[in-house]
């Protein structure tokens, strides 16, 4: 069965068509600037030339039509007709407390995703547009929703409640949800597989380090804590997000700089993190090269980024009462050796021994800890699309 995976943003659609029998990506691509001047499709069919098509698109329906046309095109297509798409898996950011796992989409599911819009006002409406666009162009194809939050629904109350009046949880659902669930789930399972041990027997800390970054404590295959909260702003310092800070800073900034709450929100989400501290870039490649050539602010940004990850690893080892495995994944976790080194050094007291040579050797799906390290450290290439496709296939096949 071929499964189309869709990740819809407010003006974009990312897609992958995966042949699930071989678990092979047939084509992937991106539609950008939907509803904006310069709308375009970049389509990458496996084994063929990449194509770029610029054409106006008024909405996500136009975008989806273009994607399907590209997939069946006689030159750069990869399937003969739409009938060869068995199902569609949609990434949905916020499932709130309604969804503890992936589900087949029907009217009730759509209504529940709508209900969670206040929890993710930027993301869920875009995901809903993506689903509706797909339903309108392929009404008979089964659709599945896979939620970023679902994997973390196993957290106990002591981990997900905030120290706020309980009424705010009961009435407004203010609690920790966590994100990157498909990634934390994928890499924790993959770690167990690579180590040849049942995931049920392992205490794993998974570090998803990309533009958005989060850490999870995965005990026996279940998420028991994670660093992102009600929104993705909490936890680690990220590309442009501040991560953990004293919430009183919000009022202080509003008072001192006469800012609106929207101004402060923008500072915390878009102008902070690596970008804010370095005053240079949100991209780790720029930060490491500037730090290496003596830029003090970039060096501080790099140190802060790593120090905070290290603190979470320590905290989650304590939360689980032990630690067997650390996984590093996503753009930074998979590619930046200096970050891995700074995160892991100083954790010897927990039983972590990093192998410097392995760490420098562009590791992928392998150990970077020494043979005698009590805690195994793995670099794993995350694959959120494959996780979505597998869940979709499982649900469609019943
Ligand atoms: P997201 O999916 O959250 O947008 P990614 O997982 O792609 O983010 O990670 C983006 C981050 O990873 C950026 O900071 C970027 O500098 C870093 N990164 C990605 N690839 C590389 C690489 N080959 N070398 C160094 N850094 C990389």
PDB file of N, CA, C and O in Angstrom, residues 160-190:
ATOM      1  N   UNK A 160       2.284  16.387  34.439  1.00  0.00           N
ATOM      2  CA  UNK A 160       1.600  17.278  33.488  1.00  0.00           C
ATOM      3  C   UNK A 160       0.890  18.459  34.125  1.00  0.00           C
ATOM      4  O   UNK A 160       0.560  19.410  33.430  1.00  0.00           O
ATOM      5  N   UNK A 161       0.638  18.411  35.450  1.00  0.00           N
ATOM      6  CA  UNK A 161      -0.036  19.565  36.063  1.00  0.00           C
ATOM      7  C   UNK A 161       0.961  20.679  36.351  1.00  0.00           C
ATOM      8  O   UNK A 161       2.123  20.426  36.676  1.00  0.00           O
ATOM      9  N   UNK A 162       0.508  21.931  36.206  1.00  0.00           N
ATOM     10  CA  UNK A 162       1.298  23.085  36.649  1.00  0.00           C
ATOM     11  C   UNK A 162       0.865  23.454  38.064  1.00  0.00           C
ATOM     12  O   UNK A 162      -0.243  23.131  38.486  1.00  0.00           O
ATOM     13  N   UNK A 163       1.732  24.180  38.766  1.00  0.00           N
ATOM     14  CA  UNK A 163       1.386  24.623  40.121  1.00  0.00           C
ATOM     15  C   UNK A 163       0.460  25.828  40.102  1.00  0.00           C
ATOM     16  O   UNK A 163       0.741  26.851  40.734  1.00  0.00           O
ATOM     17  N   UNK A 164      -0.630  25.715  39.358  1.00  0.00           N
ATOM     18  CA  UNK A 164      -1.600  26.801  39.201  1.00  0.00           C
ATOM     19  C   UNK A 164      -2.912  26.369  39.853  1.00  0.00           C
ATOM     20  O   UNK A 164      -3.099  25.183  40.138  1.00  0.00           O
ATOM     21  N   UNK A 165      -3.841  27.299  40.054  1.00  0.00           N
ATOM     22  CA  UNK A 165      -5.153  26.893  40.588  1.00  0.00           C
ATOM     23  C   UNK A 165      -5.738  25.758  39.743  1.00  0.00           C
ATOM     24  O   UNK A 165      -5.756  25.856  38.506  1.00  0.00           O
ATOM     25  N   UNK A 166      -6.206  24.709  40.398  1.00  0.00           N
ATOM     26  CA  UNK A 166      -6.640  23.503  39.684  1.00  0.00           C
ATOM     27  C   UNK A 166      -7.820  23.798  38.753  1.00  0.00           C
ATOM     28  O   UNK A 166      -8.024  23.123  37.739  1.00  0.00           O
ATOM     29  N   UNK A 167      -8.555  24.860  39.081  1.00  0.00           N
ATOM     30  CA  UNK A 167      -9.668  25.278  38.223  1.00  0.00           C
ATOM     31  C   UNK A 167      -9.187  25.585  36.792  1.00  0.00           C
ATOM     32  O   UNK A 167      -9.914  25.358  35.828  1.00  0.00           O
ATOM     33  N   UNK A 168      -7.953  26.083  36.676  1.00  0.00           N
ATOM     34  CA  UNK A 168      -7.442  26.434  35.348  1.00  0.00           C
ATOM     35  C   UNK A 168      -7.207  25.181  34.498  1.00  0.00           C
ATOM     36  O   UNK A 168      -7.315  25.212  33.279  1.00  0.00           O
ATOM     37  N   UNK A 169      -6.889  24.095  35.170  1.00  0.00           N
ATOM     38  CA  UNK A 169      -6.790  22.821  34.451  1.00  0.00           C
ATOM     39  C   UNK A 169      -8.191  22.299  34.124  1.00  0.00           C
ATOM     40  O   UNK A 169      -8.487  21.956  32.979  1.00  0.00           O
ATOM     41  N   UNK A 170      -9.067  22.292  35.134  1.00  0.00           N
ATOM     42  CA  UNK A 170     -10.387  21.684  34.932  1.00  0.00           C
ATOM     43  C   UNK A 170     -11.193  22.449  33.882  1.00  0.00           C
ATOM     44  O   UNK A 170     -11.845  21.858  33.035  1.00  0.00           O
ATOM     45  N   UNK A 171     -11.132  23.776  33.946  1.00  0.00           N
ATOM     46  CA  UNK A 171     -11.993  24.599  33.084  1.00  0.00           C
ATOM     47  C   UNK A 171     -11.334  24.876  31.732  1.00  0.00           C
ATOM     48  O   UNK A 171     -11.970  24.802  30.697  1.00  0.00           O
ATOM     49  N   UNK A 172     -10.034  25.209  31.770  1.00  0.00           N
ATOM     50  CA  UNK A 172      -9.375  25.660  30.535  1.00  0.00           C
ATOM     51  C   UNK A 172      -8.340  24.670  29.997  1.00  0.00           C
ATOM     52  O   UNK A 172      -7.687  24.943  28.998  1.00  0.00           O
ATOM     53  N   UNK A 173      -8.179  23.550  30.698  1.00  0.00           N
ATOM     54  CA  UNK A 173      -7.241  22.508  30.239  1.00  0.00           C
ATOM     55  C   UNK A 173      -5.786  22.982  30.190  1.00  0.00           C
ATOM     56  O   UNK A 173      -5.001  22.567  29.318  1.00  0.00           O
ATOM     57  N   UNK A 174      -5.455  23.911  31.120  1.00  0.00           N
ATOM     58  CA  UNK A 174      -4.063  24.362  31.203  1.00  0.00           C
ATOM     59  C   UNK A 174      -3.241  23.258  31.864  1.00  0.00           C
ATOM     60  O   UNK A 174      -3.436  22.944  33.044  1.00  0.00           O
ATOM     61  N   UNK A 175      -2.353  22.638  31.097  1.00  0.00           N
ATOM     62  CA  UNK A 175      -1.504  21.554  31.575  1.00  0.00           C
ATOM     63  C   UNK A 175      -0.353  21.371  30.584  1.00  0.00           C
ATOM     64  O   UNK A 175      -0.329  21.987  29.530  1.00  0.00           O
ATOM     65  N   UNK A 176       0.595  20.517  30.948  1.00  0.00           N
ATOM     66  CA  UNK A 176       1.662  20.154  30.005  1.00  0.00           C
ATOM     67  C   UNK A 176       1.114  19.113  29.024  1.00  0.00           C
ATOM     68  O   UNK A 176       0.481  18.143  29.441  1.00  0.00           O
ATOM     69  N   UNK A 177       1.323  19.357  27.740  1.00  0.00           N
ATOM     70  CA  UNK A 177       0.958  18.360  26.718  1.00  0.00           C
ATOM     71  C   UNK A 177       2.202  17.749  26.087  1.00  0.00           C
ATOM     72  O   UNK A 177       2.284  16.549  25.915  1.00  0.00           O
ATOM     73  N   UNK A 178       3.186  18.610  25.771  1.00  0.00           N
ATOM     74  CA  UNK A 178       4.384  18.106  25.100  1.00  0.00           C
ATOM     75  C   UNK A 178       4.147  17.950  23.611  1.00  0.00           C
ATOM     76  O   UNK A 178       2.997  17.820  23.159  1.00  0.00           O
ATOM     77  N   UNK A 179       5.243  17.999  22.839  1.00  0.00           N
ATOM     78  CA  UNK A 179       5.153  17.911  21.365  1.00  0.00           C
ATOM     79  C   UNK A 179       6.263  16.993  20.852  1.00  0.00           C
ATOM     80  O   UNK A 179       6.951  16.372  21.663  1.00  0.00           O
ATOM     81  N   UNK A 180       6.434  16.966  19.516  1.00  0.00           N
ATOM     82  CA  UNK A 180       7.424  16.062  18.890  1.00  0.00           C
ATOM     83  C   UNK A 180       7.167  14.600  19.271  1.00  0.00           C
ATOM     84  O   UNK A 180       8.096  13.786  19.279  1.00  0.00           O
ATOM     85  N   UNK A 181       5.905  14.267  19.597  1.00  0.00           N
ATOM     86  CA  UNK A 181       5.600  12.918  20.093  1.00  0.00           C
ATOM     87  C   UNK A 181       5.975  11.817  19.117  1.00  0.00           C
ATOM     88  O   UNK A 181       6.510  10.782  19.523  1.00  0.00           O
ATOM     89  N   UNK A 182       5.718  12.061  17.798  1.00  0.00           N
ATOM     90  CA  UNK A 182       6.048  10.993  16.835  1.00  0.00           C
ATOM     91  C   UNK A 182       7.555  10.753  16.805  1.00  0.00           C
ATOM     92  O   UNK A 182       8.004   9.626  16.657  1.00  0.00           O
ATOM     93  N   UNK A 183       8.334  11.820  16.968  1.00  0.00           N
ATOM     94  CA  UNK A 183       9.785  11.666  16.955  1.00  0.00           C
ATOM     95  C   UNK A 183      10.273  10.949  18.223  1.00  0.00           C
ATOM     96  O   UNK A 183      11.062   9.998  18.146  1.00  0.00           O
ATOM     97  N   UNK A 184       9.803  11.394  19.392  1.00  0.00           N
ATOM     98  CA  UNK A 184      10.234  10.736  20.637  1.00  0.00           C
ATOM     99  C   UNK A 184       9.841   9.249  20.631  1.00  0.00           C
ATOM    100  O   UNK A 184      10.593   8.399  21.094  1.00  0.00           O
ATOM    101  N   UNK A 185       8.660   8.959  20.084  1.00  0.00           N
ATOM    102  CA  UNK A 185       8.218   7.567  20.024  1.00  0.00           C
ATOM    103  C   UNK A 185       9.109   6.769  19.059  1.00  0.00           C
ATOM    104  O   UNK A 185       9.595   5.697  19.406  1.00  0.00           O
ATOM    105  N   UNK A 186       9.325   7.336  17.875  1.00  0.00           N
ATOM    106  CA  UNK A 186      10.114   6.624  16.853  1.00  0.00           C
ATOM    107  C   UNK A 186      11.524   6.318  17.370  1.00  0.00           C
ATOM    108  O   UNK A 186      11.991   5.181  17.289  1.00  0.00           O
ATOM    109  N   UNK A 187      12.202   7.335  17.912  1.00  0.00           N
ATOM    110  CA  UNK A 187      13.611   7.096  18.293  1.00  0.00           C
ATOM    111  C   UNK A 187      13.730   6.207  19.530  1.00  0.00           C
ATOM    112  O   UNK A 187      14.712   5.473  19.662  1.00  0.00           O
ATOM    113  N   UNK A 188      12.737   6.252  20.429  1.00  0.00           N
ATOM    114  CA  UNK A 188      12.837   5.374  21.597  1.00  0.00           C
ATOM    115  C   UNK A 188      12.656   3.910  21.180  1.00  0.00           C
ATOM    116  O   UNK A 188      13.376   3.021  21.649  1.00  0.00           O
ATOM    117  N   UNK A 189      11.712   3.670  20.265  1.00  0.00           N
ATOM    118  CA  UNK A 189      11.537   2.293  19.754  1.00  0.00           C
ATOM    119  C   UNK A 189      12.767   1.837  18.970  1.00  0.00           C
ATOM    120  O   UNK A 189      13.221   0.709  19.097  1.00  0.00           O
ATOM    121  N   UNK A 190      13.276   2.743  18.151  1.00  0.00           N
ATOM    122  CA  UNK A 190      14.444   2.417  17.321  1.00  0.00           C
ATOM    123  C   UNK A 190      15.660   2.124  18.212  1.00  0.00           C
ATOM    124  O   UNK A 190      16.457   1.220  17.911  1.00  0.00           O
TER     125      UNK A 190
END
